[in-house]
PDB file of C-alpha atoms in Angstrom:
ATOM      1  CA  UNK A   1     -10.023  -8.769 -25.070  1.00 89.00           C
ATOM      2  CA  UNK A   2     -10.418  -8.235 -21.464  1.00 96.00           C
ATOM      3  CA  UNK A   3      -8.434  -5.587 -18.993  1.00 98.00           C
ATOM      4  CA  UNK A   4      -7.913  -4.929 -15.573  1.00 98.00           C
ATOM      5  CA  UNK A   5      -8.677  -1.198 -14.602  1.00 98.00           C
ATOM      6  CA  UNK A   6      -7.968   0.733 -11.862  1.00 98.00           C
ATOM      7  CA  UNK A   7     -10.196   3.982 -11.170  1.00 97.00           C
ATOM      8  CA  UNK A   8      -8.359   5.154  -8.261  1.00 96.00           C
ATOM      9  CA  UNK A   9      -8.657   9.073  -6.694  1.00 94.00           C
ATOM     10  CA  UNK A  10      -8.259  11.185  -3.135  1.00 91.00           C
ATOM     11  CA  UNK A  11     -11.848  10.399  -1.199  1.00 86.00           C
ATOM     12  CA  UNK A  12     -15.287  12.329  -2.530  1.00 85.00           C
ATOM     13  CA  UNK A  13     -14.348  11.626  -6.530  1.00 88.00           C
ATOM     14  CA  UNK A  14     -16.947   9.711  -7.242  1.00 87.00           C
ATOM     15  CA  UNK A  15     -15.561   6.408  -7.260  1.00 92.00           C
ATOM     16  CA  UNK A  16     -18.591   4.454  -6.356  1.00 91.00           C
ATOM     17  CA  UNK A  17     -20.789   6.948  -8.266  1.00 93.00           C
ATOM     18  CA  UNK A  18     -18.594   6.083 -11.473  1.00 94.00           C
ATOM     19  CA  UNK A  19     -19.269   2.317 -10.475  1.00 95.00           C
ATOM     20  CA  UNK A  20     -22.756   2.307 -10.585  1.00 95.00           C
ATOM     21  CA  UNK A  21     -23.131   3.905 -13.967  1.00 96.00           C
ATOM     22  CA  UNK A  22     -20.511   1.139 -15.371  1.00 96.00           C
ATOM     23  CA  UNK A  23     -22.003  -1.558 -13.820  1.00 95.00           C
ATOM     24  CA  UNK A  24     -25.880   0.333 -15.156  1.00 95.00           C
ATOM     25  CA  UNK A  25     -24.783   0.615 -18.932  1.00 96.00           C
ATOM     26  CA  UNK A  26     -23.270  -3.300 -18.763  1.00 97.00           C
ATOM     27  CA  UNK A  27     -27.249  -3.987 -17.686  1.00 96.00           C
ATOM     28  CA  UNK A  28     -28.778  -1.523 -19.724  1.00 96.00           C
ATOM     29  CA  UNK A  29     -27.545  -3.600 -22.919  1.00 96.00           C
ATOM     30  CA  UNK A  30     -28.743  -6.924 -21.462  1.00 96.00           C
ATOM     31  CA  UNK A  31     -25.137  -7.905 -19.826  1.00 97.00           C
ATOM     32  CA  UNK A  32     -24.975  -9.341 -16.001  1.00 97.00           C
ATOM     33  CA  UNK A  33     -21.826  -7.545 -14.202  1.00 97.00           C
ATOM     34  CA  UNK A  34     -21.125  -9.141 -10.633  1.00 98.00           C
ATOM     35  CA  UNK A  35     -20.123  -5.716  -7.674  1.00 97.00           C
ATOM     36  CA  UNK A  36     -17.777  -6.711  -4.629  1.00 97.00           C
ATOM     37  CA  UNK A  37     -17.475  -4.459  -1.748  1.00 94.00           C
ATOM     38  CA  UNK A  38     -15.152  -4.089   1.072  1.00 89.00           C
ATOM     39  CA  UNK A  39     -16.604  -6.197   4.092  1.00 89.00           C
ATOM     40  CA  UNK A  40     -14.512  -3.662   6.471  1.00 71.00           C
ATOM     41  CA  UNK A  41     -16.784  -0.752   5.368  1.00 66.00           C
ATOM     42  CA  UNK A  42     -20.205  -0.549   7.414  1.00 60.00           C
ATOM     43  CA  UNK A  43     -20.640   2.831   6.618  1.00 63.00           C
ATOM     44  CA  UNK A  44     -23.929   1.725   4.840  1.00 65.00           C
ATOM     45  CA  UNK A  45     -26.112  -1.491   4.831  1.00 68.00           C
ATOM     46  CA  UNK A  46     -23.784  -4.088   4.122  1.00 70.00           C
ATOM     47  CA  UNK A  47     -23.894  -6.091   0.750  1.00 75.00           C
ATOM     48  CA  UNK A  48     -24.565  -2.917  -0.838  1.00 76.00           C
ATOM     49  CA  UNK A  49     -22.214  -0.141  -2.956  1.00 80.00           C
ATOM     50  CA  UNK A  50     -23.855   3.244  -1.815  1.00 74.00           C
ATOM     51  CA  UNK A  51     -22.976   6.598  -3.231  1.00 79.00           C
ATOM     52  CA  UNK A  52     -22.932   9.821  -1.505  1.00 77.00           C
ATOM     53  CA  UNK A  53     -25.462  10.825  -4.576  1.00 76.00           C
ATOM     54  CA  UNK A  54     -28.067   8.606  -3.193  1.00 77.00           C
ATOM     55  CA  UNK A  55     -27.281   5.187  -5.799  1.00 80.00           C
ATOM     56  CA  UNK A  56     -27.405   2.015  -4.826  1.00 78.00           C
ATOM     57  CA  UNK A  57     -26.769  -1.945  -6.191  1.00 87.00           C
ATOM     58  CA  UNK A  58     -26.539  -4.747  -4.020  1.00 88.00           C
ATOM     59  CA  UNK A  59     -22.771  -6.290  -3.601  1.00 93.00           C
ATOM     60  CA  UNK A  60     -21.324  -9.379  -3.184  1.00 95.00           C
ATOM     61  CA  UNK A  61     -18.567  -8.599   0.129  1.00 93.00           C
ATOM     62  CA  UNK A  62     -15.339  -9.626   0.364  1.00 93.00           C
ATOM     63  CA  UNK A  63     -12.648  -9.957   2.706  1.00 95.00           C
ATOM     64  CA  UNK A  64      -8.928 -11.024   3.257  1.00 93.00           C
ATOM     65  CA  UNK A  65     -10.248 -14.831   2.843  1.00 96.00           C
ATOM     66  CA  UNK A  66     -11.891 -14.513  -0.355  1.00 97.00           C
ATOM     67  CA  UNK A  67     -10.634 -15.961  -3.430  1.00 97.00           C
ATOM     68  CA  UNK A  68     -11.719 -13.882  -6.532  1.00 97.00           C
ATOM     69  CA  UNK A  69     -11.213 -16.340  -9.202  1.00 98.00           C
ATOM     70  CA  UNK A  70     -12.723 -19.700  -7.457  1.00 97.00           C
ATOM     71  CA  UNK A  71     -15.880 -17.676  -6.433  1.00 97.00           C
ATOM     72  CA  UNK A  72     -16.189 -15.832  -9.767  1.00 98.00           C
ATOM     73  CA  UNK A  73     -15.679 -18.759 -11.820  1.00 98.00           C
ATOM     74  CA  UNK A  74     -18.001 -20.894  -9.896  1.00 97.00           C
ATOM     75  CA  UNK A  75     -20.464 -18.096 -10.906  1.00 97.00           C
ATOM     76  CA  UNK A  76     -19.613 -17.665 -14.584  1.00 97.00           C
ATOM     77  CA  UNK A  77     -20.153 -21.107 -14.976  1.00 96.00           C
ATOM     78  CA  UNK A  78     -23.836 -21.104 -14.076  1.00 96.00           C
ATOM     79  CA  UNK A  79     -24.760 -17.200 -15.051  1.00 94.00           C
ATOM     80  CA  UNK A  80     -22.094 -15.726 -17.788  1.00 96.00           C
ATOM     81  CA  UNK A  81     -20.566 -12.341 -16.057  1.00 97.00           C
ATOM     82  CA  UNK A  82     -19.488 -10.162 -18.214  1.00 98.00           C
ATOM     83  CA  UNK A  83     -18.340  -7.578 -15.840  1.00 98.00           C
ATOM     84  CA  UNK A  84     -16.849  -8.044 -12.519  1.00 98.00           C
ATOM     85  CA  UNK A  85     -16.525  -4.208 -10.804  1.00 98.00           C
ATOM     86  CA  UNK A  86     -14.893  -3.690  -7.272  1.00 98.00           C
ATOM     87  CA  UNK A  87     -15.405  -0.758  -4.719  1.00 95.00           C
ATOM     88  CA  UNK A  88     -13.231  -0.018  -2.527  1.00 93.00           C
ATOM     89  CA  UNK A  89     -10.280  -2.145  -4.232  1.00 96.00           C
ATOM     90  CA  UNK A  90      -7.654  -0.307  -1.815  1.00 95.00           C
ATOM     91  CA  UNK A  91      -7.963  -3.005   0.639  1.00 94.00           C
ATOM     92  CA  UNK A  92      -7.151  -5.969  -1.688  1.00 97.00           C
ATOM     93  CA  UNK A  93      -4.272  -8.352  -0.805  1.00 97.00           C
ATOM     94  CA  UNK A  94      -1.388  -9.084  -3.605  1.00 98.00           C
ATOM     95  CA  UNK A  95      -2.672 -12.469  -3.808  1.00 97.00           C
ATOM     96  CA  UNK A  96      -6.675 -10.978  -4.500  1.00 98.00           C
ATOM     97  CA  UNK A  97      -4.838  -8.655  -7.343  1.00 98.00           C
ATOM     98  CA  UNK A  98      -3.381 -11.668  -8.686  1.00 98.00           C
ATOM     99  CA  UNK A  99      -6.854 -13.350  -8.404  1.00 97.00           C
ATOM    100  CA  UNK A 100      -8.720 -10.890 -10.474  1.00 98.00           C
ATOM    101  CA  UNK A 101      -5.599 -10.937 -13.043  1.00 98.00           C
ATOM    102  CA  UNK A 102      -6.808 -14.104 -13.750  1.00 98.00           C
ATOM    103  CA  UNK A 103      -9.851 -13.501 -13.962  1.00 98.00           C
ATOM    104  CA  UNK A 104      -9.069 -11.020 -16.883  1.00 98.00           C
ATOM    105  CA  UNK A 105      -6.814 -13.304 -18.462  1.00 98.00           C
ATOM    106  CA  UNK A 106      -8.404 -16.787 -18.161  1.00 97.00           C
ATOM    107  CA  UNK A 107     -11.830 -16.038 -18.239  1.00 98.00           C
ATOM    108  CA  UNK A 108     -12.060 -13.565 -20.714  1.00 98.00           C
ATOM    109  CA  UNK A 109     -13.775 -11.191 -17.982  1.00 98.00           C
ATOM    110  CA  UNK A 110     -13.225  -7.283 -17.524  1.00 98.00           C
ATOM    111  CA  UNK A 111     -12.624  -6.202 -14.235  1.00 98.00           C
ATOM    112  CA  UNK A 112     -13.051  -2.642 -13.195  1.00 98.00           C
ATOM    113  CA  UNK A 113     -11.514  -1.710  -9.791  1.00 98.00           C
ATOM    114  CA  UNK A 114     -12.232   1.706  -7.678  1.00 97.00           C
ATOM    115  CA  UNK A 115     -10.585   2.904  -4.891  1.00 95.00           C
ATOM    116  CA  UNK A 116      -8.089   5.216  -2.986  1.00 94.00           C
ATOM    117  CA  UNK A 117      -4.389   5.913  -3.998  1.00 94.00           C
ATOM    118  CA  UNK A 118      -3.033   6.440  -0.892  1.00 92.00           C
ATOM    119  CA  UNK A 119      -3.311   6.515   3.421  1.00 89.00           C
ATOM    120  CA  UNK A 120      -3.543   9.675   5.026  1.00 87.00           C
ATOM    121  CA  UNK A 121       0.254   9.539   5.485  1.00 88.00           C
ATOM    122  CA  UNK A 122       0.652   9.618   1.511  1.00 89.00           C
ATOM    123  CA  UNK A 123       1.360   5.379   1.758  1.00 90.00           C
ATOM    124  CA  UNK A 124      -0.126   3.738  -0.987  1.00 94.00           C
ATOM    125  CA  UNK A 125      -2.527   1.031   0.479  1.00 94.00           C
ATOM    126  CA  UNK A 126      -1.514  -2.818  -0.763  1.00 96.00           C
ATOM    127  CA  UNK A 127      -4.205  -3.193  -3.009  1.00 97.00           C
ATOM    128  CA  UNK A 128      -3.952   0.035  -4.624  1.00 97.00           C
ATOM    129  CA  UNK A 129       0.299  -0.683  -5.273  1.00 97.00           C
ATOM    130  CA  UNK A 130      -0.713  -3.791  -7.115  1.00 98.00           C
ATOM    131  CA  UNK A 131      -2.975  -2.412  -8.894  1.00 98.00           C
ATOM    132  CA  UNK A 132      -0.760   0.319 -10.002  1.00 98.00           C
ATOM    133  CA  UNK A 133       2.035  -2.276 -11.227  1.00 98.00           C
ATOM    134  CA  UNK A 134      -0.449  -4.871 -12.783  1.00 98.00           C
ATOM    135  CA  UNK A 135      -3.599  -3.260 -14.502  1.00 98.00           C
ATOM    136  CA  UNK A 136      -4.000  -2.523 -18.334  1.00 98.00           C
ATOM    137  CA  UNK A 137      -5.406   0.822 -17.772  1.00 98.00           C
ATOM    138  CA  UNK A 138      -4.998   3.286 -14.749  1.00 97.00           C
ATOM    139  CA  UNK A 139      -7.531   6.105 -14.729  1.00 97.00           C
ATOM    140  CA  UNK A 140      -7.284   8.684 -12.216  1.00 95.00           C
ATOM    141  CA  UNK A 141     -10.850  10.151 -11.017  1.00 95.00           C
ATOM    142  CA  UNK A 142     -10.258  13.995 -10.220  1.00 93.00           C
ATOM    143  CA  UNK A 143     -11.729  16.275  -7.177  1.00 93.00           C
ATOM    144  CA  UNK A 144     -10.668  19.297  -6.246  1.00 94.00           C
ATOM    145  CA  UNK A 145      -8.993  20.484  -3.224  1.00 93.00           C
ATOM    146  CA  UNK A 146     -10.684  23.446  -0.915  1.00 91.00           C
ATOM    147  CA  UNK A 147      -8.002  26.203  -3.261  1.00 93.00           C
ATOM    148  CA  UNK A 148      -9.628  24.788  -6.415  1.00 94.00           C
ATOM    149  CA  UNK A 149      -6.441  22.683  -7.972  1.00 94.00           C
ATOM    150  CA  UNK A 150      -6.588  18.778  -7.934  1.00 94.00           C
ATOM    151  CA  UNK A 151      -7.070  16.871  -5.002  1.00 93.00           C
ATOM    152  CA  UNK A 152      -4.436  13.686  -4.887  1.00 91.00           C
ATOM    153  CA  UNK A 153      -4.345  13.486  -1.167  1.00 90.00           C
ATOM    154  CA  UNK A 154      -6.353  13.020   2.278  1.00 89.00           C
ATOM    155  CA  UNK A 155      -5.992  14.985   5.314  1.00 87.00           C
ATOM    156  CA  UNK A 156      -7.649  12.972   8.495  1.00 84.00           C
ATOM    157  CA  UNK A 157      -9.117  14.649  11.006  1.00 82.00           C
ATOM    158  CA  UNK A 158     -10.186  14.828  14.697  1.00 82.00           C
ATOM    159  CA  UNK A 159     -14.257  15.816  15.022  1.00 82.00           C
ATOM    160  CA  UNK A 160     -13.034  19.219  15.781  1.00 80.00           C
ATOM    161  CA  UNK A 161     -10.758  19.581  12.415  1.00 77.00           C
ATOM    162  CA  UNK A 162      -7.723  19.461  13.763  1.00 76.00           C
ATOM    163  CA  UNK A 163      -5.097  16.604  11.596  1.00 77.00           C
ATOM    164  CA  UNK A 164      -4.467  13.170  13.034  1.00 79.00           C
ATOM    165  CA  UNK A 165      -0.873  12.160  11.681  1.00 76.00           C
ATOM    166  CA  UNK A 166      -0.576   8.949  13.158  1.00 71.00           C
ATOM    167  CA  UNK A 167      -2.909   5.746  13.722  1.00 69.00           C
ATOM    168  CA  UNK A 168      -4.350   2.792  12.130  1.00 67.00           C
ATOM    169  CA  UNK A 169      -3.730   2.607   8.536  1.00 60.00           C
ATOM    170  CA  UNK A 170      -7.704   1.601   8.036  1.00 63.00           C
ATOM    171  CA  UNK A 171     -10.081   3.680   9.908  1.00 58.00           C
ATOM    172  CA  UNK A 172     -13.247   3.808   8.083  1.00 56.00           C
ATOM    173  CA  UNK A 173     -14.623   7.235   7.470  1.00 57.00           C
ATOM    174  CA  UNK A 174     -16.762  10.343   5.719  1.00 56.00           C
ATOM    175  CA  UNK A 175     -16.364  13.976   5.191  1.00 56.00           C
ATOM    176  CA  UNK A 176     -16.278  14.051   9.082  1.00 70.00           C
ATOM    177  CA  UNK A 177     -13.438  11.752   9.176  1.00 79.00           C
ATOM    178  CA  UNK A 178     -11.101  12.996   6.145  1.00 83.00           C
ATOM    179  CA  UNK A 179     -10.407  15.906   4.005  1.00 87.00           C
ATOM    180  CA  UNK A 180      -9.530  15.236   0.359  1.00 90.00           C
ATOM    181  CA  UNK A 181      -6.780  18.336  -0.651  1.00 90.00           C
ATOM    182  CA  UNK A 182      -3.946  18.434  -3.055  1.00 91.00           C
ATOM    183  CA  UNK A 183      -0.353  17.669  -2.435  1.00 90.00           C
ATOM    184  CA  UNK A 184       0.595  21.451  -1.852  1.00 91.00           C
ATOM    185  CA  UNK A 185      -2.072  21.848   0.993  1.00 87.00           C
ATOM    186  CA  UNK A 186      -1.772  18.436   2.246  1.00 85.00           C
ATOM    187  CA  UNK A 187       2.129  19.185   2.923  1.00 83.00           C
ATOM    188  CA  UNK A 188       1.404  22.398   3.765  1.00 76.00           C
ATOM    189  CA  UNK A 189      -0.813  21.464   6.944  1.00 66.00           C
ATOM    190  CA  UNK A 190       0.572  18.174   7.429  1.00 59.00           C
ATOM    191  CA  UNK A 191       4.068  19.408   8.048  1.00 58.00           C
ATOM    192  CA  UNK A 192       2.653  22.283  10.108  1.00 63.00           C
ATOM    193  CA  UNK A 193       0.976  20.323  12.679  1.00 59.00           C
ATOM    194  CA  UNK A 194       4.285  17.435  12.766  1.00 52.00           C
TER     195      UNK A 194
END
């Protein structure tokens, strides 16, 4: 039977690393798996998931327009899927969450979703809160905070370190951009600099 998962972490967990390999050992045993990436994120080439380990698969992109189940179905029907994987699942609408639930449930089809938890203001982004309520199995992907403990949150910051606290919800970024730490640091500097 078919799930929903959601991989979800703070940034620099390897999310997209964790992807690949999925999507690899679907492929190794013969299987086609179909990878969607965020159209917002032109960090790398686009139509491609990238790693910061150097791995690479080409992606189908998607947007706020794109209906999951229509364009995977259409698919299926002429080359069986029989994994569909999203990076960067954070910015999926309600309605995209409730696309790829049927998916799962209709088609028979697993769906493995990666992405971030929360905003740098601790908000949890719309994809990610559907996710949450909806998926048959939440896995959280662990990095570690600069003090060594588990980092659940992200700091973002200026090019010369110091925190931004407010801003766009989505502003695409690196290592230069945010700071993954865990909740004690994250308040700890956060509240600081408010």
């Amino acid at each position: 039977m078919a799930k929903l998962y959601f991989y979800y972490s703070a940034m620099n967990a390897g999310k997209s690393t964790s992807l690949l390999q999925s999507s690899y050992n679907y492929q190794e045993r013969g299987m086609q798996t179909l990878i969607f990436t965020a159209e917002i994120d032109k960090r790398y080439k686009m139509g491609q998931v990238n790693s910061r380990i150097g791995l690479f698969s080409p992606a189908k992109l998607f947007n706020v327009n794109t209906k999951f189940f229509h364009k995977i179905k259409r698919i299926h029907n002429t080359n069986i899927i029989h994994c569909v994987l999203i990076d960067e699942c954070h910015f999926l609408s309600k309605h995209q969450v409730q696309d790829l639930c049927q998916v799962v449930d209709i088609l028979n089809i697993p769906v493995l979703c990666y992405g971030l938890r929360t905003d740098f203001q601790e908000n949890l982004f719309t994809g990610s809160m559907w996710l949450l309520a909806w998926s048959d199995n939440l896995i959280e992907l662990k990095t570690i905070c600069f003090c060594g403990n588990k980092a659940n949150r992200v700091l973002r910051i200026d090019n010369m370190g110091n925190i931004i606290l407010t801003g766009k919800k989505i502003l695409i970024g690196d290592n230069k951009r945010y700071v993954s730490v865990c909740r004690k640091h994250f308040h700890k500097k956060y509240y600081k600099h408010k």
